[in-house]
């Protein structure tokens, strides 16, 4: 019991790509001694709590077994035994206190964990969600001091180059050193915001805050104020007449376009950075994308392999799943890699992830296996290309949003991904072809494939609509009469 619970606690760290120090010597110049000590102490207390609190609960006992109940909406909820739940809650509260005390990268870690509804125990996600919108804030005096220094003098200022984070990433220290300083450069964030707004301007439901460059520096970024509800706040959407399925579908379109078509990916879509709002005049629902400090730029070869892998996953083409998973560094762990990408069981991957909705039993299986396969997950994360690491984080956060909105069973996200993969691969093939005939053939094949997806989507819509039921009944009667 204690061993399995500890795996869940370890998963909370692994899911965010954190490695708690290991055997590496920590230089006090790179890491605050107080913060390091606080983190080590918190980790020790949590570990001790799991070991001592659960030592007398034997595996397979009545207390250990999960209790299942059916809620009013027919969705199966799984509750762990009371004792385990209490330990989870105490541990989550300690993690939240640690994040608030240490701030910086710890806050980002807590925000990530708070979004993983589909993966972590509910006690963790519920406790850490407050960091999405109620993270510790700088005092007015601290903000005014920065503004005075950067905007109030005719002087050159030293650029802060202190290495972050206070935790060492399991997904390689080099990635943290490369990416986190970019997040601290507000001019870089402003440029990213304008780039993605231009890149995705065809999506009229997307809002990106305008940047006021004349009042911005590396440490001060002045942008347009935008407000709304968090993208995982289902109650807010229902209260304001916002269709959760439309929001989930549009969010999938945004990220599919960024990942597969453009290769320029916003890598921090936790619910505090993605807001939704309904325009009172037009009645249109918008997605507001904030915090543009961290983007992943995908190489063309990586992007094409990733596109083809997703095409194989959607088609349940296991030979190609194995081929492109191996090309992306998964090796013999390609089944685990496929499950991590899709957040589905291996059985569902083999059957076709768009063919069957996520069931309650499969959801339990995914949560259990995530803890059981932690060593293999760690090995896999160390083997895949560096570009894959932030994509996995992005995937985690998007799946968490879908879980909170109860839209994970929808096939629309996979259809949108299919469209983007087809467009991306076709564009790449045309760019490499010197034959007019070949380019025309590629374009016709692309158009046919997109048309087939549209037709399939229409079929799904008809199947679920009253009109579809009438058509099916009418055709059935016609068949029997003949």
XYZ file of C-alpha atoms in Angstrom, residues 19-221:
203
model
C 14.144 15.398 -10.520
C 14.611 16.015 -6.815
C 18.349 16.506 -6.741
C 19.494 12.872 -6.932
C 23.208 12.670 -6.146
C 24.178 15.929 -7.846
C 26.007 18.493 -5.719
C 24.055 21.749 -5.584
C 26.048 24.961 -5.836
C 24.544 27.582 -3.495
C 25.310 30.200 -6.146
C 22.868 28.486 -8.532
C 20.251 27.444 -5.974
C 19.065 29.333 -2.897
C 20.258 27.348 0.106
C 17.086 28.103 2.054
C 14.850 27.033 -0.808
C 16.830 23.850 -1.385
C 16.644 22.997 2.305
C 12.930 23.728 2.354
C 12.361 21.457 -0.667
C 14.404 18.592 0.779
C 12.617 18.866 4.121
C 9.193 18.872 2.441
C 10.102 15.827 0.355
C 11.307 13.971 3.452
C 8.143 14.785 5.410
C 5.880 13.638 2.559
C 7.816 10.389 2.137
C 7.739 9.696 5.867
C 4.003 10.420 5.995
C 3.235 7.858 3.281
C 5.483 5.208 4.829
C 4.212 5.570 8.408
C 0.525 6.273 7.740
C 0.002 3.352 5.383
C 2.288 0.721 6.867
C -0.582 -1.097 8.589
C -2.885 -1.214 5.567
C -2.236 -4.579 3.885
C -2.449 -4.924 0.136
C -5.821 -6.266 -0.978
C -7.580 -5.397 2.271
C -11.020 -3.840 2.378
C -9.481 -0.488 3.251
C -7.137 -0.738 0.305
C -9.731 -1.586 -2.315
C -11.165 1.212 -4.353
C -14.794 2.095 -3.776
C -16.877 2.816 -6.857
C -20.070 4.797 -7.133
C -22.268 6.142 -9.917
C -22.968 9.878 -9.982
C -26.095 11.573 -11.354
C -24.573 12.032 -14.787
C -23.688 8.402 -15.151
C -19.937 9.031 -15.060
C -18.109 6.533 -12.891
C -16.118 8.186 -10.120
C -13.402 6.333 -8.284
C -12.652 7.076 -4.651
C -9.646 5.777 -2.811
C -9.846 4.612 0.770
C -10.161 7.355 3.365
C -6.722 6.875 4.856
C -4.930 7.128 1.522
C -7.019 10.166 0.600
C -5.970 11.923 3.800
C -2.290 11.294 3.103
C -2.692 12.560 -0.467
C -4.366 15.718 0.828
C -1.715 16.434 3.474
C 1.039 15.862 0.923
C -0.620 18.091 -1.659
C -1.019 20.887 0.908
C 2.665 20.602 1.786
C 3.591 20.826 -1.896
C 1.390 23.892 -2.301
C 3.019 25.554 0.710
C 6.451 24.727 -0.707
C 5.548 26.254 -4.078
C 4.214 29.423 -2.458
C 7.243 29.774 -0.204
C 9.882 29.131 -2.879
C 8.018 30.830 -5.748
C 9.762 31.028 -9.135
C 9.965 27.699 -10.926
C 8.200 25.964 -8.042
C 5.034 27.901 -8.907
C 5.253 26.685 -12.520
C 5.636 23.117 -11.307
C 2.615 23.428 -9.044
C 0.551 24.939 -11.875
C 1.442 22.014 -14.114
C 0.531 19.418 -11.505
C -2.747 21.157 -10.746
C -3.838 20.685 -14.372
C -3.274 16.918 -14.561
C -6.826 15.894 -13.633
C -6.673 12.752 -15.759
C -3.456 11.476 -14.202
C -2.957 12.473 -10.565
C -5.121 11.853 -7.487
C -7.908 14.404 -7.106
C -6.486 15.610 -3.775
C -3.347 16.838 -5.552
C -5.049 18.572 -8.464
C -7.762 20.192 -6.321
C -5.210 21.572 -3.860
C -2.734 22.833 -6.460
C -5.304 24.388 -8.826
C -5.267 27.573 -6.748
C -1.811 28.317 -8.167
C -3.375 28.909 -11.593
C -5.036 32.124 -10.473
C -3.921 32.790 -6.897
C -0.160 32.411 -7.035
C 1.877 34.615 -4.647
C 2.207 38.119 -6.066
C 5.015 40.645 -5.939
C 4.356 43.658 -3.732
C 3.518 47.018 -5.260
C 6.856 48.347 -3.983
C 8.749 45.538 -5.786
C 6.910 46.238 -9.047
C 7.437 50.014 -8.765
C 11.137 49.478 -8.126
C 11.527 47.441 -11.327
C 9.584 50.045 -13.327
C 11.719 52.872 -11.931
C 14.920 51.021 -12.777
C 13.928 50.015 -16.322
C 11.797 52.969 -17.426
C 12.868 55.881 -15.202
C 16.623 56.331 -15.996
C 18.947 57.030 -18.986
C 21.254 54.129 -18.004
C 22.180 50.627 -19.156
C 21.085 47.879 -16.797
C 22.655 44.518 -16.126
C 20.614 41.608 -17.436
C 19.657 39.058 -14.885
C 21.357 35.806 -15.902
C 20.806 33.786 -12.779
C 20.242 30.182 -13.758
C 16.802 28.792 -13.005
C 15.190 26.640 -11.755
C 15.496 25.751 -8.102
C 14.620 22.177 -9.059
C 16.692 20.252 -11.525
C 14.623 18.968 -14.414
C 14.605 15.261 -15.029
C 14.065 16.236 -18.646
C 17.695 17.393 -18.691
C 19.269 20.389 -17.057
C 20.315 21.700 -20.471
C 16.683 22.237 -21.486
C 15.960 24.197 -18.318
C 19.021 26.380 -18.784
C 18.038 27.070 -22.390
C 14.331 27.727 -21.909
C 13.813 29.349 -18.534
C 15.995 32.433 -19.162
C 13.832 33.070 -22.240
C 10.767 33.139 -19.992
C 12.421 35.882 -17.941
C 13.069 38.026 -21.032
C 9.839 39.977 -21.529
C 10.920 41.349 -24.910
C 11.176 37.757 -26.110
C 7.702 37.101 -24.706
C 6.316 40.115 -26.548
C 7.836 38.978 -29.842
C 6.396 35.479 -29.357
C 2.945 36.925 -28.672
C 2.962 38.947 -31.888
C 4.355 36.049 -33.906
C 1.709 33.568 -32.785
C -1.082 36.153 -33.236
C -0.001 36.671 -36.843
C 0.536 32.966 -37.439
C -2.940 32.024 -36.193
C -4.856 35.079 -37.410
C -7.223 32.870 -39.417
C -8.775 31.700 -36.141
C -11.231 34.472 -35.318
C -11.932 32.940 -31.904
C -8.346 33.552 -30.713
C -7.350 36.649 -28.755
C -3.726 37.510 -27.950
C -3.062 40.664 -25.865
C -1.544 43.579 -27.764
C 1.984 44.580 -26.705
C 2.832 48.228 -25.932
C 6.461 48.251 -27.005
C 7.152 51.864 -26.082
C 6.610 50.967 -22.424
C 8.312 47.553 -22.401
C 11.816 46.315 -21.566
C 13.404 42.975 -20.715
C 11.949 43.196 -17.201
C 8.763 45.170 -17.855
C 6.091 44.058 -20.320
